[in-house]
Amino acid sequence: MLRRAPFLLFVCAIVGLCSCNGGTMYKKYITIPESVWDVKNPVTFTVPVKDTTNYYDIFVNVRNADGYDFSNLYLFIDVASPMHTSERDTLECQLADPNTGKWMGDGLGDIWDNKILFKRNVRFPHSGNYIFTYTQAMRVDRLPLIMDIGLSIEPIKSQAKTH
């Protein structure tokens, strides 16, 4: 039994290293209660930013059920900086091919995950907390079968900027 202990420790260390997020600066999902996203209940992510020199790609992550009635999801995305400035963008998240109805993204059973690029090559000009607020903008007050909504911020692979 004692001889197995170092081997088990080695396996646990490898599993721990492999499960790392590959350099993702921030990644979080928020579960939508009862998988019905009410327009009155925006989702908020608070992102602590320390690095103001590197560039990042920002993604919206959407998890929906197979019976979702639309091929897309419109979002209003408000971003507030530590300097108390804010900006609003509208993003269309294409979840299914509009012609065929075939779901895009990765599916497991009747659940689909999509990672949609929101902003490319973003540099955060100030350190501190950035607040990302998503509001569904689908002309339906209570939007069923959106299960989780997420935000991921990843350093761009090559720091060569393409503006």
Tab-separated table of C-alpha atoms in Angstrom:
chain	number	residue	atom	x	y	z
A	1	MET	CA	0.000	0.000	0.000
A	2	LEU	CA	2.799	2.418	0.808
A	3	ARG	CA	4.344	1.881	-2.629
A	4	ARG	CA	1.108	2.960	-4.281
A	5	ALA	CA	0.938	6.273	-2.410
A	6	PRO	CA	3.546	8.066	-4.590
A	7	PHE	CA	1.881	6.719	-7.740
A	8	LEU	CA	-1.555	7.920	-6.598
A	9	LEU	CA	-0.091	11.310	-5.688
A	10	PHE	CA	1.485	11.503	-9.167
A	11	VAL	CA	-1.835	10.612	-10.856
A	12	CYS	CA	-3.699	13.219	-8.789
A	13	ALA	CA	-1.129	15.868	-9.708
A	14	ILE	CA	-1.429	15.042	-13.435
A	15	VAL	CA	-5.229	15.139	-13.290
A	16	GLY	CA	-5.064	18.471	-11.472
A	17	LEU	CA	-2.730	19.952	-14.057
A	18	CYS	CA	-4.786	18.671	-16.992
A	19	SER	CA	-7.985	20.108	-15.572
A	20	CYS	CA	-6.582	23.636	-15.552
A	21	ASN	CA	-8.396	26.123	-17.731
A	22	GLY	CA	-5.544	26.602	-20.203
A	23	GLY	CA	-4.726	30.162	-19.221
A	24	THR	CA	-8.292	31.457	-19.112
A	25	MET	CA	-8.285	34.679	-17.110
A	26	TYR	CA	-11.939	34.329	-16.098
A	27	LYS	CA	-14.658	31.763	-16.656
A	28	LYS	CA	-17.985	31.470	-14.906
A	29	TYR	CA	-21.476	30.188	-15.626
A	30	ILE	CA	-24.632	31.322	-13.860
A	31	THR	CA	-27.606	28.981	-13.794
A	32	ILE	CA	-30.887	30.502	-14.931
A	33	PRO	CA	-33.556	29.618	-12.321
A	34	GLU	CA	-35.945	26.959	-13.647
A	35	SER	CA	-34.298	27.474	-17.098
A	36	VAL	CA	-36.596	30.453	-17.738
A	37	TRP	CA	-34.738	33.732	-18.207
A	38	ASP	CA	-36.923	36.650	-17.204
A	39	VAL	CA	-36.106	39.965	-18.864
A	40	LYS	CA	-36.314	41.557	-15.398
A	41	ASN	CA	-33.478	39.345	-14.091
A	42	PRO	CA	-30.193	40.312	-15.736
A	43	VAL	CA	-27.125	38.175	-15.085
A	44	THR	CA	-24.044	39.894	-13.659
A	45	PHE	CA	-20.388	38.868	-13.631
A	46	THR	CA	-17.775	40.768	-11.611
A	47	VAL	CA	-14.340	40.304	-13.156
A	48	PRO	CA	-11.277	41.345	-11.150
A	49	VAL	CA	-8.641	42.652	-13.564
A	50	LYS	CA	-5.015	43.081	-12.528
A	51	ASP	CA	-3.233	42.911	-15.895
A	52	THR	CA	-3.615	46.046	-18.005
A	53	THR	CA	-0.927	45.169	-20.565
A	54	ASN	CA	-2.139	41.992	-22.275
A	55	TYR	CA	-4.946	41.562	-24.789
A	56	TYR	CA	-7.898	39.207	-24.377
A	57	ASP	CA	-10.764	37.670	-26.299
A	58	ILE	CA	-14.115	37.840	-24.517
A	59	PHE	CA	-16.745	35.137	-25.054
A	60	VAL	CA	-20.384	34.691	-24.107
A	61	ASN	CA	-21.222	31.095	-23.215
A	62	VAL	CA	-24.790	29.871	-23.661
A	63	ARG	CA	-26.224	26.526	-22.549
A	64	ASN	CA	-29.691	25.801	-23.923
A	65	ALA	CA	-32.026	22.826	-24.065
A	66	ASP	CA	-32.998	21.155	-27.331
A	67	GLY	CA	-36.554	22.509	-27.246
A	68	TYR	CA	-35.479	26.162	-27.276
A	69	ASP	CA	-37.885	27.909	-29.674
A	70	PHE	CA	-35.420	30.196	-31.452
A	71	SER	CA	-32.270	29.793	-33.538
A	72	ASN	CA	-30.616	32.732	-31.786
A	73	LEU	CA	-30.428	34.720	-28.583
A	74	TYR	CA	-30.142	38.496	-28.497
A	75	LEU	CA	-28.390	40.048	-25.515
A	76	PHE	CA	-27.820	43.534	-24.231
A	77	ILE	CA	-24.359	43.511	-22.644
A	78	ASP	CA	-23.417	46.345	-20.326
A	79	VAL	CA	-19.792	46.642	-19.218
A	80	ALA	CA	-18.932	48.947	-16.326
A	81	SER	CA	-15.292	49.796	-15.655
A	82	PRO	CA	-13.579	50.500	-12.323
A	83	MET	CA	-13.538	54.161	-13.415
A	84	HIS	CA	-17.379	54.151	-13.361
A	85	THR	CA	-17.764	54.430	-17.116
A	86	SER	CA	-20.002	52.022	-18.965
A	87	GLU	CA	-20.878	50.950	-22.457
A	88	ARG	CA	-23.691	48.862	-23.904
A	89	ASP	CA	-23.531	46.468	-26.824
A	90	THR	CA	-26.104	44.247	-28.464
A	91	LEU	CA	-24.966	40.751	-29.361
A	92	GLU	CA	-26.751	38.140	-31.442
A	93	CYS	CA	-25.783	34.640	-30.337
A	94	GLN	CA	-26.483	32.240	-33.200
A	95	LEU	CA	-27.419	28.919	-31.564
A	96	ALA	CA	-28.814	27.010	-34.545
A	97	ASP	CA	-28.504	27.171	-38.297
A	98	PRO	CA	-31.456	29.387	-39.352
A	99	ASN	CA	-31.993	27.362	-42.558
A	100	THR	CA	-31.767	23.804	-41.244
A	101	GLY	CA	-32.556	24.309	-37.565
A	102	LYS	CA	-29.545	22.147	-36.666
A	103	TRP	CA	-28.073	23.153	-33.318
A	104	MET	CA	-24.571	24.587	-33.353
A	105	GLY	CA	-21.967	24.188	-30.624
A	106	ASP	CA	-21.333	21.083	-28.567
A	107	GLY	CA	-24.234	18.857	-27.635
A	108	LEU	CA	-24.721	16.146	-25.075
A	109	GLY	CA	-28.170	14.617	-25.152
A	110	ASP	CA	-30.603	17.492	-25.399
A	111	ILE	CA	-28.256	20.135	-23.957
A	112	TRP	CA	-26.200	22.422	-26.201
A	113	ASP	CA	-23.200	24.603	-25.338
A	114	ASN	CA	-22.125	27.529	-27.479
A	115	LYS	CA	-19.128	29.809	-27.082
A	116	ILE	CA	-19.743	33.060	-28.959
A	117	LEU	CA	-17.054	35.667	-29.532
A	118	PHE	CA	-18.145	38.988	-28.039
A	119	LYS	CA	-14.970	41.105	-28.324
A	120	ARG	CA	-11.571	40.386	-29.844
A	121	ASN	CA	-8.202	41.838	-28.779
A	122	VAL	CA	-9.450	43.734	-25.747
A	123	ARG	CA	-7.029	45.414	-23.378
A	124	PHE	CA	-8.409	46.455	-20.013
A	125	PRO	CA	-7.117	50.016	-19.478
A	126	HIS	CA	-7.512	50.040	-15.665
A	127	SER	CA	-7.067	47.466	-12.944
A	128	GLY	CA	-10.037	46.748	-10.714
A	129	ASN	CA	-13.464	45.167	-11.072
A	130	TYR	CA	-15.221	45.186	-14.425
A	131	ILE	CA	-18.916	44.355	-14.228
A	132	PHE	CA	-20.522	42.561	-17.175
A	133	THR	CA	-24.323	42.524	-17.117
A	134	TYR	CA	-26.328	40.447	-19.615
A	135	THR	CA	-30.011	41.092	-20.243
A	136	GLN	CA	-31.923	38.884	-22.646
A	137	ALA	CA	-33.431	40.934	-25.453
A	138	MET	CA	-35.714	38.458	-27.221
A	139	ARG	CA	-39.085	40.264	-27.136
A	140	VAL	CA	-40.295	37.507	-24.816
A	141	ASP	CA	-40.440	38.520	-21.160
A	142	ARG	CA	-39.892	34.965	-19.889
A	143	LEU	CA	-37.532	33.077	-22.190
A	144	PRO	CA	-37.682	29.297	-21.615
A	145	LEU	CA	-34.934	26.692	-22.015
A	146	ILE	CA	-31.878	28.898	-21.519
A	147	MET	CA	-30.221	26.875	-18.785
A	148	ASP	CA	-26.948	28.671	-18.072
A	149	ILE	CA	-25.219	31.797	-19.288
A	150	GLY	CA	-21.521	32.408	-18.956
A	151	LEU	CA	-18.561	34.653	-19.535
A	152	SER	CA	-15.025	33.627	-20.386
A	153	ILE	CA	-12.049	35.877	-20.927
A	154	GLU	CA	-8.987	34.334	-22.518
A	155	PRO	CA	-5.563	35.779	-23.274
A	156	ILE	CA	-5.002	35.833	-27.002
A	157	LYS	CA	-2.526	33.157	-28.050
A	158	SER	CA	-0.148	35.472	-29.836
A	159	GLN	CA	0.364	38.907	-28.390
A	160	ALA	CA	0.706	40.258	-31.950
A	161	LYS	CA	-2.271	42.623	-32.114
A	162	THR	CA	-4.517	42.809	-35.157
A	163	HIS	CA	-6.528	46.017	-34.889
